[in-house]
Coordinates of N, CA and C and ligand atoms in Angstrom, one line a residue:
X53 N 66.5 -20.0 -179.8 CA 66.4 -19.0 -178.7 C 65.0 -18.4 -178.7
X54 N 64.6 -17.9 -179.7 CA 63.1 -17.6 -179.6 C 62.1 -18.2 -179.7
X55 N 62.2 -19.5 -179.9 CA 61.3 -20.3 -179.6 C 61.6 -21.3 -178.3
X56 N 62.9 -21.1 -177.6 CA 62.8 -21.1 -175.9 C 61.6 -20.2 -175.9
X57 N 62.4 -18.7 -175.7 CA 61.1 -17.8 -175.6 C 59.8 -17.5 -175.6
X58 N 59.6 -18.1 -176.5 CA 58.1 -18.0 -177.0 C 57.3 -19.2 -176.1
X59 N 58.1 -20.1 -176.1 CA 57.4 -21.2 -174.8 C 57.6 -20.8 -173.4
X60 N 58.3 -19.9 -172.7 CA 58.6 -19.3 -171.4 C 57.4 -18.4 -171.7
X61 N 57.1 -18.0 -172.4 CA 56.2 -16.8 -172.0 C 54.4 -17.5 -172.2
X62 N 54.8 -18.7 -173.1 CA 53.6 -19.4 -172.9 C 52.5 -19.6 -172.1
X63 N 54.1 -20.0 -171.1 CA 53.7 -21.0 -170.3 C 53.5 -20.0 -168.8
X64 N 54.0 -18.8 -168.7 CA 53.5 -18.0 -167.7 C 51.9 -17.4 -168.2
X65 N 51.3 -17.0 -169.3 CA 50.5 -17.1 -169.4 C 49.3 -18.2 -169.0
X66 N 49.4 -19.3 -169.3 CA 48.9 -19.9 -168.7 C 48.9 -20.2 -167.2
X67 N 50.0 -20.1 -166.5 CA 50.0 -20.0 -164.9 C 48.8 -18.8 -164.3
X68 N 48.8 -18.2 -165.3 CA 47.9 -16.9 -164.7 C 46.4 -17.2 -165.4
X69 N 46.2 -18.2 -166.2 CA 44.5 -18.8 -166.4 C 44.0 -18.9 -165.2
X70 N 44.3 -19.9 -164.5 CA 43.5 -20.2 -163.4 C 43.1 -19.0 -162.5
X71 N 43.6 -18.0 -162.1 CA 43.5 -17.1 -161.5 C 42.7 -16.0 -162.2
X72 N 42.8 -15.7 -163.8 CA 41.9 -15.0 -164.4 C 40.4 -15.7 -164.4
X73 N 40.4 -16.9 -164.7 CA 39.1 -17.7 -164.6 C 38.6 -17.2 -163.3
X74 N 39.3 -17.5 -162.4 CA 38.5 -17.3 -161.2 C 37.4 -15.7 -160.9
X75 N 38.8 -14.8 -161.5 CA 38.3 -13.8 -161.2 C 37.2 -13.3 -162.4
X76 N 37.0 -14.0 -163.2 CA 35.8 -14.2 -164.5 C 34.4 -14.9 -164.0
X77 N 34.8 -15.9 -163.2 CA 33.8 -16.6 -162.7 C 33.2 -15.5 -161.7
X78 N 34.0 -15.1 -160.8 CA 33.0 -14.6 -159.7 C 32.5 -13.1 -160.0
X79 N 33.2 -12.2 -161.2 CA 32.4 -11.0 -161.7 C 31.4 -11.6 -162.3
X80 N 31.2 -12.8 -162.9 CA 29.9 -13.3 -163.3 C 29.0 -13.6 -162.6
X81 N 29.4 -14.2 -161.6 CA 28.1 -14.7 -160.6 C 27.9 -13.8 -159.3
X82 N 29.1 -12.7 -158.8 CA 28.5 -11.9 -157.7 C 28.8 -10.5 -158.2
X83 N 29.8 -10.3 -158.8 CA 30.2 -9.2 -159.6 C 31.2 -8.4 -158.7
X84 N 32.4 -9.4 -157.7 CA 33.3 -9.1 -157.0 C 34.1 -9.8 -156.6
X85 N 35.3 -9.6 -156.4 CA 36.2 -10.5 -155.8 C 37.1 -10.5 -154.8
X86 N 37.7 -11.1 -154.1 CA 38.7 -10.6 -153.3 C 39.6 -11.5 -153.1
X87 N 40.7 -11.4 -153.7 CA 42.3 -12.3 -153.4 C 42.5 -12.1 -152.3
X88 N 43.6 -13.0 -152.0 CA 45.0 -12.8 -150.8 C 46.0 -12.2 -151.3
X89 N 46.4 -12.7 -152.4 CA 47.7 -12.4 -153.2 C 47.8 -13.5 -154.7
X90 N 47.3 -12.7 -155.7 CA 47.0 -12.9 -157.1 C 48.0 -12.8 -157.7
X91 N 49.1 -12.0 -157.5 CA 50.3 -11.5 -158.9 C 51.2 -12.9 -158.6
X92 N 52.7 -12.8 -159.1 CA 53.6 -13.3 -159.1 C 54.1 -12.9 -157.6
X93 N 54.8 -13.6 -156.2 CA 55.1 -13.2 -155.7 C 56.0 -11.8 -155.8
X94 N 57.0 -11.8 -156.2 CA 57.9 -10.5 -156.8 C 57.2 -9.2 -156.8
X95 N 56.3 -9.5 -157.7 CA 55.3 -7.8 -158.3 C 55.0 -6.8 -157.3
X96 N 54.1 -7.1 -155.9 CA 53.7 -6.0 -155.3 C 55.2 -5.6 -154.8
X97 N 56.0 -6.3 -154.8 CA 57.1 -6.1 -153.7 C 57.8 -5.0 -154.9
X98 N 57.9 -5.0 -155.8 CA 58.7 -4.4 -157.3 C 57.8 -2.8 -156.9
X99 N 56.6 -3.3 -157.1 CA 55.4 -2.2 -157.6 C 55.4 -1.1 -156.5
X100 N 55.7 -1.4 -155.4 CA 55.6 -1.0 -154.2 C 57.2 0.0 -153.9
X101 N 58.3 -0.9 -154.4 CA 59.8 -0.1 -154.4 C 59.8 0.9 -155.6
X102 N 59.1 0.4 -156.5 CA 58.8 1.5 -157.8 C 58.4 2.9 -157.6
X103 N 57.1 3.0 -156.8 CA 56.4 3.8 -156.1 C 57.5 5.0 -155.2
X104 N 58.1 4.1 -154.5 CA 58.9 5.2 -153.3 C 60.2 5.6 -153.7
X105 N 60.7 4.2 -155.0 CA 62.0 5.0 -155.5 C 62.0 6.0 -156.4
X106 N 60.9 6.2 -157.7 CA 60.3 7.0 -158.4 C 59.5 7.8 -158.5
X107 N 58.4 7.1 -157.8 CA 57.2 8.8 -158.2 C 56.7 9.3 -156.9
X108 N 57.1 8.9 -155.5 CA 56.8 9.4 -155.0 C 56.6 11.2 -154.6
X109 N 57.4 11.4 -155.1 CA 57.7 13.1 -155.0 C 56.7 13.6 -156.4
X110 N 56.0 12.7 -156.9 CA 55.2 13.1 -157.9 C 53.7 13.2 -157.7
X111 N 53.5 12.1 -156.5 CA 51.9 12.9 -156.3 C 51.7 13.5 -155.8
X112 N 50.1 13.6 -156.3 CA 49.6 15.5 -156.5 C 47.9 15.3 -155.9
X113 N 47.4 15.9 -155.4 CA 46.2 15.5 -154.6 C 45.6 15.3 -155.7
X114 N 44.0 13.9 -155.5 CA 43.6 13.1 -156.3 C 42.5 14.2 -156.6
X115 N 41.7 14.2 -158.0 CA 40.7 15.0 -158.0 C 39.7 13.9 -158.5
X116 N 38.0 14.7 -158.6 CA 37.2 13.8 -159.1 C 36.8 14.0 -160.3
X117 N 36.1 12.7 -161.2 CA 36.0 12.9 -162.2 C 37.0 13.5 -163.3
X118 N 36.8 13.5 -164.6 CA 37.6 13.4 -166.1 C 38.0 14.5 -166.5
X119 N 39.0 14.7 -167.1 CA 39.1 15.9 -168.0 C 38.3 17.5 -167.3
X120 N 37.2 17.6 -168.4 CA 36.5 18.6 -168.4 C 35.5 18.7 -167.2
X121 N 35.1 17.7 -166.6 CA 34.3 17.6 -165.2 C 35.6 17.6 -163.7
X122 N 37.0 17.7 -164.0 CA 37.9 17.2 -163.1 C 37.8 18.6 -161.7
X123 N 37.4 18.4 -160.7 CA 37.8 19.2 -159.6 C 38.4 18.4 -158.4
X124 N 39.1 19.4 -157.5 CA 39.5 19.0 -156.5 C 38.8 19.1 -155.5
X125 N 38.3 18.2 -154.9 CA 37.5 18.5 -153.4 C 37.6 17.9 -152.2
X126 N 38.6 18.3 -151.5 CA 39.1 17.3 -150.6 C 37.9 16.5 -149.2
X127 N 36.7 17.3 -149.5 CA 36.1 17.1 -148.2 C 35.6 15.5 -149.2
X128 N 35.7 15.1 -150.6 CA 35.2 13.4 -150.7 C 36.5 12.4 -150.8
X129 N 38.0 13.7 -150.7 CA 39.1 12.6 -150.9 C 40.2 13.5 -150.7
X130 N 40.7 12.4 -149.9 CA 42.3 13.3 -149.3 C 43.4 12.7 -149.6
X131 N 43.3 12.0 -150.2 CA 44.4 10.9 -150.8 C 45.1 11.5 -152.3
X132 N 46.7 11.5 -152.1 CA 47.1 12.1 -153.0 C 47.5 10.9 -154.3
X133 N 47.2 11.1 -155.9 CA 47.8 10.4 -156.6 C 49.1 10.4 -157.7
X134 N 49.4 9.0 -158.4 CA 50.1 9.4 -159.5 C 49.7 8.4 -160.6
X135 N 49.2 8.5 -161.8 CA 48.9 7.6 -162.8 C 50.4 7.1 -163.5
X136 N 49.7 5.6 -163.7 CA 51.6 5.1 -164.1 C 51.3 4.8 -165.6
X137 N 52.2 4.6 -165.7 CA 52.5 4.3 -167.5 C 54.1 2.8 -167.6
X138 N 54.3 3.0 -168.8 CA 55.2 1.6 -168.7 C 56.2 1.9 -168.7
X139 N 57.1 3.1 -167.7 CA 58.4 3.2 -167.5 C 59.0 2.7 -167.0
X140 N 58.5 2.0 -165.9 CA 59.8 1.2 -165.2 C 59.4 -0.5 -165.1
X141 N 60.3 -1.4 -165.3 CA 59.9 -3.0 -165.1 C 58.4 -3.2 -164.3
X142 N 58.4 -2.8 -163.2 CA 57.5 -3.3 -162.1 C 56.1 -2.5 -162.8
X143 N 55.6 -1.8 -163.5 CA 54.5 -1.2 -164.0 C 54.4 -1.6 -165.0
X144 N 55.4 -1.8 -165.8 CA 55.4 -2.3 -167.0 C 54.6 -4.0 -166.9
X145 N 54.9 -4.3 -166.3 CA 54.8 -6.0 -165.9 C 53.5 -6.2 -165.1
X146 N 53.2 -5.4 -164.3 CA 51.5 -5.2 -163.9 C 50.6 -4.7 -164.7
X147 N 51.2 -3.9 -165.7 CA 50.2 -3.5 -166.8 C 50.0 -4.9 -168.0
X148 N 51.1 -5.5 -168.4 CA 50.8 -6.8 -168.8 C 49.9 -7.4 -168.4
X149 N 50.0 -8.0 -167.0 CA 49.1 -8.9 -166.4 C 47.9 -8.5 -166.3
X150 N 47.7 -6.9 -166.4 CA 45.8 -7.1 -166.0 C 45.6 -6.8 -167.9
X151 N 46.7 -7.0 -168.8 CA 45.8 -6.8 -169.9 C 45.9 -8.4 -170.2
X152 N 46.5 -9.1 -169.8 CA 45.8 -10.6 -169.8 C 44.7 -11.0 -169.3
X153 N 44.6 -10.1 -168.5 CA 43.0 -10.6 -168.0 C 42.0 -9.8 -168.4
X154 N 42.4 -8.5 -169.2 CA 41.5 -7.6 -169.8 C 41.3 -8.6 -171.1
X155 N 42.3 -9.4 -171.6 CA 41.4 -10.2 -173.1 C 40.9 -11.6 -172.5
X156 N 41.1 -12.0 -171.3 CA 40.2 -13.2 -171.1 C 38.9 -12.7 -170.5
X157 N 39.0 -11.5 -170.1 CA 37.2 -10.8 -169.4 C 36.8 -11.1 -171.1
X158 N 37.5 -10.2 -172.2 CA 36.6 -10.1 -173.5 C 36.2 -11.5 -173.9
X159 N 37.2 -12.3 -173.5 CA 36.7 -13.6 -174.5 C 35.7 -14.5 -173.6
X160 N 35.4 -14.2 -172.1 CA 34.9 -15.0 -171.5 C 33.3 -14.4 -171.2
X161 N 33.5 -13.5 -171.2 CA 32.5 -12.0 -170.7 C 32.0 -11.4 -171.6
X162 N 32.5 -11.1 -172.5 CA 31.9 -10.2 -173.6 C 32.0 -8.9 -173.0
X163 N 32.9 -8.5 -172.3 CA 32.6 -7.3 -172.1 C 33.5 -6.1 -173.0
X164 N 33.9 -6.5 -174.1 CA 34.4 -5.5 -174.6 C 34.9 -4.1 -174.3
X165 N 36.6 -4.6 -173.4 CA 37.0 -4.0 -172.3 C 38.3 -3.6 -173.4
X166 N 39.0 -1.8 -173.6 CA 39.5 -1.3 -174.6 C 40.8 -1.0 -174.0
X167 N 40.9 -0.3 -172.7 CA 41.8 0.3 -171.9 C 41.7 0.1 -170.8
X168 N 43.1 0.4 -170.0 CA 43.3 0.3 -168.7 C 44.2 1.6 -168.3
X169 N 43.5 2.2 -167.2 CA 43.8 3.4 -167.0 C 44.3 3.1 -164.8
X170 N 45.4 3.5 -164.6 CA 45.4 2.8 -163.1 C 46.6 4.6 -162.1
X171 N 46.4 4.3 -161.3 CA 47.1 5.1 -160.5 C 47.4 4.7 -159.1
X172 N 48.6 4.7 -158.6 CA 48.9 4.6 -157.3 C 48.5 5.2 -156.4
X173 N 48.0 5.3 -155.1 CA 47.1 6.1 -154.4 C 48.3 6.1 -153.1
X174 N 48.3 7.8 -152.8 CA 49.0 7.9 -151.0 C 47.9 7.7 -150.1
X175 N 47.5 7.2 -149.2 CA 46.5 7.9 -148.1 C 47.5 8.1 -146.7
X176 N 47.6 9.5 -146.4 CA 48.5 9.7 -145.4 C 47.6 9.2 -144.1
X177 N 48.1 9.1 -142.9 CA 46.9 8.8 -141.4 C 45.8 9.9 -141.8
X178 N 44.6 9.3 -141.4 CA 43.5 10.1 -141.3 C 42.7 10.5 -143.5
X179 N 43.8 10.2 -143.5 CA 43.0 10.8 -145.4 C 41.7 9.4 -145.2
X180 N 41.0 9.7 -145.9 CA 40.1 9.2 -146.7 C 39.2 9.6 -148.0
X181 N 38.3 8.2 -148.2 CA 37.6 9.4 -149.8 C 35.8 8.3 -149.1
X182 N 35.1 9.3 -149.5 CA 34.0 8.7 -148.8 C 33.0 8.3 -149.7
X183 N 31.9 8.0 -149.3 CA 31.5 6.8 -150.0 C 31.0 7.0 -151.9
X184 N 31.4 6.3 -152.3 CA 30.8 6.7 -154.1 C 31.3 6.0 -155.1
X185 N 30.7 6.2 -156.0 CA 30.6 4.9 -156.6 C 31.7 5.2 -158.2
X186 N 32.6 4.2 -158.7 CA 33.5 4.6 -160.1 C 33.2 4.8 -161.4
X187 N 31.8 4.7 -161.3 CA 31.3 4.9 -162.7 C 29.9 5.1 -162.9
X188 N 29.1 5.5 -163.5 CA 27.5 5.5 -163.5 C 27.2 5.2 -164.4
X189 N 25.8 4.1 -164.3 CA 25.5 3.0 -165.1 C 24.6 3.4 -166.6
X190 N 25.2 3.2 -167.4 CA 24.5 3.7 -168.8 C 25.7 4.0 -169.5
X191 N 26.6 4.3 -168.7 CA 28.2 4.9 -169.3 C 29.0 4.0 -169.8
X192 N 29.5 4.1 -171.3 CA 30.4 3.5 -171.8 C 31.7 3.9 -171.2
X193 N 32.0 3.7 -170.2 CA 33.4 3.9 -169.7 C 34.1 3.1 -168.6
X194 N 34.3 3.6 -167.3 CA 34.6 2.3 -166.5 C 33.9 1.4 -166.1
X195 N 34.3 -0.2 -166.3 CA 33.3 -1.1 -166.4 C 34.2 -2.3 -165.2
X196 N 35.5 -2.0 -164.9 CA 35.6 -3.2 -163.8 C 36.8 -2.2 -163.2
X197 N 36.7 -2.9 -162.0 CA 37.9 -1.8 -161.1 C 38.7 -2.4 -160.4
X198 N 40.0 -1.9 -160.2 CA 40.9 -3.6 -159.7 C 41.7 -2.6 -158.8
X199 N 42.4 -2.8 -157.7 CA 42.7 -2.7 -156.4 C 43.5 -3.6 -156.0
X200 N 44.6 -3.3 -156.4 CA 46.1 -4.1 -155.6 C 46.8 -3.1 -154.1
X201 N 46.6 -3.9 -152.9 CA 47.3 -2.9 -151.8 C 48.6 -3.4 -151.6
X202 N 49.3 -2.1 -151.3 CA 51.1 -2.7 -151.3 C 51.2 -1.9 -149.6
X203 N 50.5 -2.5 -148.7 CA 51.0 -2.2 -147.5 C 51.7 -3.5 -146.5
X204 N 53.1 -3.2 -146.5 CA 53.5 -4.7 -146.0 C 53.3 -4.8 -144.3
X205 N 53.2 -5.7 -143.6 CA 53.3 -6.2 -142.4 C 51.4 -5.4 -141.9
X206 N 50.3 -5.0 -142.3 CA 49.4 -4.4 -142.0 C 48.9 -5.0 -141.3
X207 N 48.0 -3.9 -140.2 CA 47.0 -4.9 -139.4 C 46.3 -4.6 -139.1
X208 N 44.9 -5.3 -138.8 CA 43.5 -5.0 -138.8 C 43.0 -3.8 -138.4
X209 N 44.1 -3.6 -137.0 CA 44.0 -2.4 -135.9 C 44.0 -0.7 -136.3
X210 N 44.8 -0.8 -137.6 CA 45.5 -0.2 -138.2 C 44.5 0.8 -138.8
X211 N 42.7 0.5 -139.1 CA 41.9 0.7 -140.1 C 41.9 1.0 -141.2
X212 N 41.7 1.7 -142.4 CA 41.8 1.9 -143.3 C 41.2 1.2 -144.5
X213 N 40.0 0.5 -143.8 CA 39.3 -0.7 -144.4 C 39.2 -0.2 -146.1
X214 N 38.8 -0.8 -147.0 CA 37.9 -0.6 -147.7 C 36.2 -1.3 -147.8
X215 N 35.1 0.0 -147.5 CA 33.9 -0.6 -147.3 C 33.0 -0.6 -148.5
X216 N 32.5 -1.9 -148.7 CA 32.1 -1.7 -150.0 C 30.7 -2.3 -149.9
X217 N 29.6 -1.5 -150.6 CA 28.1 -1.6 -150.4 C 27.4 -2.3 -151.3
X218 N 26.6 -2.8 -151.5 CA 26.0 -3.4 -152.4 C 24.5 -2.8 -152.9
X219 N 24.9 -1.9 -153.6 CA 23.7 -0.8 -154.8 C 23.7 0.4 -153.7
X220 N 21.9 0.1 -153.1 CA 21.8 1.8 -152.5 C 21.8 1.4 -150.8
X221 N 22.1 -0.1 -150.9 CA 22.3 -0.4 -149.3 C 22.6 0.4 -148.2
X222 N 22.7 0.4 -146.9 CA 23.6 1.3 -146.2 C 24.3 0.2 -145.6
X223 N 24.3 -1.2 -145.8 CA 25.0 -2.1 -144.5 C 26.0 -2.8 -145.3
X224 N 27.1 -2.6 -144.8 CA 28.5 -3.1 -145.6 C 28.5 -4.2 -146.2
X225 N 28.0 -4.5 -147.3 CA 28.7 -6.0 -148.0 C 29.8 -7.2 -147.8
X226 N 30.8 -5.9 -147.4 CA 32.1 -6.6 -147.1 C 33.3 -5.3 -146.5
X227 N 33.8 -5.7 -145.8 CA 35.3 -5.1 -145.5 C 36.7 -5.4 -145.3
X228 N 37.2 -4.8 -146.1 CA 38.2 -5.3 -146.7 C 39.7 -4.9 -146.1
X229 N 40.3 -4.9 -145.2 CA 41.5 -4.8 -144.9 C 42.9 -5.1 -145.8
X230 N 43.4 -3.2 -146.1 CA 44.4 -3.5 -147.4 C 45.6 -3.9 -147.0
X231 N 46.0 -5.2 -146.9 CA 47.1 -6.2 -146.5 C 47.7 -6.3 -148.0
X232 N 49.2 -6.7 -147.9 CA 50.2 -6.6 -148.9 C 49.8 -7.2 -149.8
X233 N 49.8 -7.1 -151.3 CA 49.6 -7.9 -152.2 C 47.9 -8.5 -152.5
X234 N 47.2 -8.2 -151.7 CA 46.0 -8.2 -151.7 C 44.9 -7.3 -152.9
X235 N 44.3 -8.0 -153.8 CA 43.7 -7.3 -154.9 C 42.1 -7.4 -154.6
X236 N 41.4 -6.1 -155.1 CA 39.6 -6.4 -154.8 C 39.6 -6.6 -156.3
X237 N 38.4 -6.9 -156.8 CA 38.1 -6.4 -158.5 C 36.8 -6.6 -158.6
X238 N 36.0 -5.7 -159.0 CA 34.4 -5.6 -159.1 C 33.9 -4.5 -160.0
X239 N 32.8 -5.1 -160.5 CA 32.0 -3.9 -161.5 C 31.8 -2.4 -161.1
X240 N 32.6 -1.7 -162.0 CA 32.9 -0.7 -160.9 C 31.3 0.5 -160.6
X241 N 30.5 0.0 -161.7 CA 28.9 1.0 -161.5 C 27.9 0.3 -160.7
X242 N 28.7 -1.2 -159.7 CA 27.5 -1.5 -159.2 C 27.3 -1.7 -157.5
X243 N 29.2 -1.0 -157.0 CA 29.1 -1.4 -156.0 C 29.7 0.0 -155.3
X244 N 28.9 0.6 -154.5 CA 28.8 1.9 -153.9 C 30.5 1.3 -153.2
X245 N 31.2 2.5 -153.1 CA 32.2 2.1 -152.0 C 33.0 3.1 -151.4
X246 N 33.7 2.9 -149.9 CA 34.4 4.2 -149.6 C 35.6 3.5 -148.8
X247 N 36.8 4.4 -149.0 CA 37.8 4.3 -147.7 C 38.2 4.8 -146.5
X248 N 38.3 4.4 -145.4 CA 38.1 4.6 -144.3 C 39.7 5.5 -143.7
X249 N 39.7 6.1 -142.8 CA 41.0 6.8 -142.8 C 41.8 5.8 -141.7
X250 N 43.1 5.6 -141.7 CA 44.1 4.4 -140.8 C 44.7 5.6 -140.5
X251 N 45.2 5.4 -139.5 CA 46.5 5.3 -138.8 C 47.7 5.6 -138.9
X252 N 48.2 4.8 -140.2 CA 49.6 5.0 -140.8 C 49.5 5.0 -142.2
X253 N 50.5 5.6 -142.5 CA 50.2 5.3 -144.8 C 50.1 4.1 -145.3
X254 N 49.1 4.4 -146.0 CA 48.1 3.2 -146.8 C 48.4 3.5 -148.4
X255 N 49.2 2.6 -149.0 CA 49.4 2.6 -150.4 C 48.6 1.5 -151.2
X256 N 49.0 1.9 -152.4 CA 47.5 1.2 -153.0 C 48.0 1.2 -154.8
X257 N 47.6 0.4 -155.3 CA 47.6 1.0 -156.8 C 45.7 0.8 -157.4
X258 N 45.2 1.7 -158.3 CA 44.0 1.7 -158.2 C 43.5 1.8 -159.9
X259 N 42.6 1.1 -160.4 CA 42.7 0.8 -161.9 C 41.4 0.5 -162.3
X260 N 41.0 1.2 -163.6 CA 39.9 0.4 -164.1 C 39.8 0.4 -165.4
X261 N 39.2 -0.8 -165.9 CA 39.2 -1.4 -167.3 C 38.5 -0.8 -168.1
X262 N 38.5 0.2 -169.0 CA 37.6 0.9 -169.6 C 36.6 0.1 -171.3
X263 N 35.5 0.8 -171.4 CA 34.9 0.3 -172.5 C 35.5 1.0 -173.8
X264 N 35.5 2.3 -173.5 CA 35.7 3.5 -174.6 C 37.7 3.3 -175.2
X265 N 37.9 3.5 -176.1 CA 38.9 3.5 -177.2 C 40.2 4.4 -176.3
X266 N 41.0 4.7 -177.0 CA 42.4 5.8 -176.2 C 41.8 7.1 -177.4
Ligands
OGA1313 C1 39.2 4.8 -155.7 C2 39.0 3.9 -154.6 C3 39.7 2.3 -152.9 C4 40.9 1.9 -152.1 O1 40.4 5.3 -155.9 O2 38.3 5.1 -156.5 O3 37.8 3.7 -154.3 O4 40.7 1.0 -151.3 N1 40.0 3.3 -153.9 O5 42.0 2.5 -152.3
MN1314 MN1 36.5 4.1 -156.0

């Protein structure tokens, strides 16, 4: 029985190489990425019922910065959050998968990536957070940023882009419309970025791979 086991879990690990590679390859060569839909089909759809059956009644407007620098300022973000942890299946099971790809970034990258720190994000119509960047460069702390959107049936019209810059540019790199199951993932000190306010609620889960220890 447990060595059934131990080959079922094998063998989903490897289903998910190719997809970590990819997203290894292109933080290496552009230092960004953008899926359609990366997880297991099931996941966003789990991650997403998780959200509205459990914590919703738990977020709390997002602030900026850590601990001892933390304030609230709504005029750079109006988006309320909740950080998840491994309570329920569907978090539990996305926090696995990005720490598979947090040991193939180390073994492939060297980036000597320690933690993963993630939160679900509300944006009600009109919220947004404007433009800035997840980390500043010299800092042993967040070093890749990963962005899974759980909005199902979305549409272009809808706005709520994600605009993401490249360094001190002002002309958009890319935009990104958060459609269901859709992940971004990029260095989080190297690409200026902001969200744009939609229409209708824009959910999100929002995460970055840290250097520093727990
Ligand atoms: C963030 C962020 C982007 C998005 O939470 O730091 O930039 O598209 N989120 O939700
Ligand atoms: Mn950000």
């Amino acid at each position: 029985m447990s060595k059934h086991l131990h080959l079922e879990s094998t063998t989903d690990s490897q289903s998910f190489e190719s997809n970590y590679s990819e997203i290894a390859l292109a933080l290496h060569k552009q230092g960004y990425i953008v899926q359609t839909f990366p997880l297991p089909p099931h996941l966003p759809e789990a991650l997403l019922l998780a959200l509205k059956q459990h914590y919703f009644d738990e977020l709390a407007p997002a602030g900026i910065g850590r601990e001892d620098q933390y304030q609230h300022n709504p005029f750079v973000r109006s988006d309320r959050i909740y950080w998840i942890d491994q309570h329920c299946h569907a978090t539990k099971e996305y926090l696995s998968w990005v720490d598979g790809l947090r040991r193939f970034l180390n073994r492939e990258l060297f980036l000597g990536l320690r933690q993963f720190e993630c939160h679900y994000a509300h944006y009600a119509p009109g919220d947004y957070y404007k433009r800035h960047v997840d980390a500043f460069k010299g800092e042993q702390n967040r070093k890749i940023t990963i962005i899974l959107y759980l909005n199902p049936g979305w549409q272009c019209e809808l706005g709520g882009e994600l605009i993401v810059y490249d360094g001190d540019s002002q002309n958009p790199l890319i935009k990104i419309s958060p459609t269901f199951g859709k992940m971004v993932v990029f260095i989080s000190d190297e690409f200026p970025h902001e969200v744009l306010a939609a229409k209708v609620n824009r959910y999100s889960l929002t995460g970055w791979l840290r250097q520093d220890g727990t």
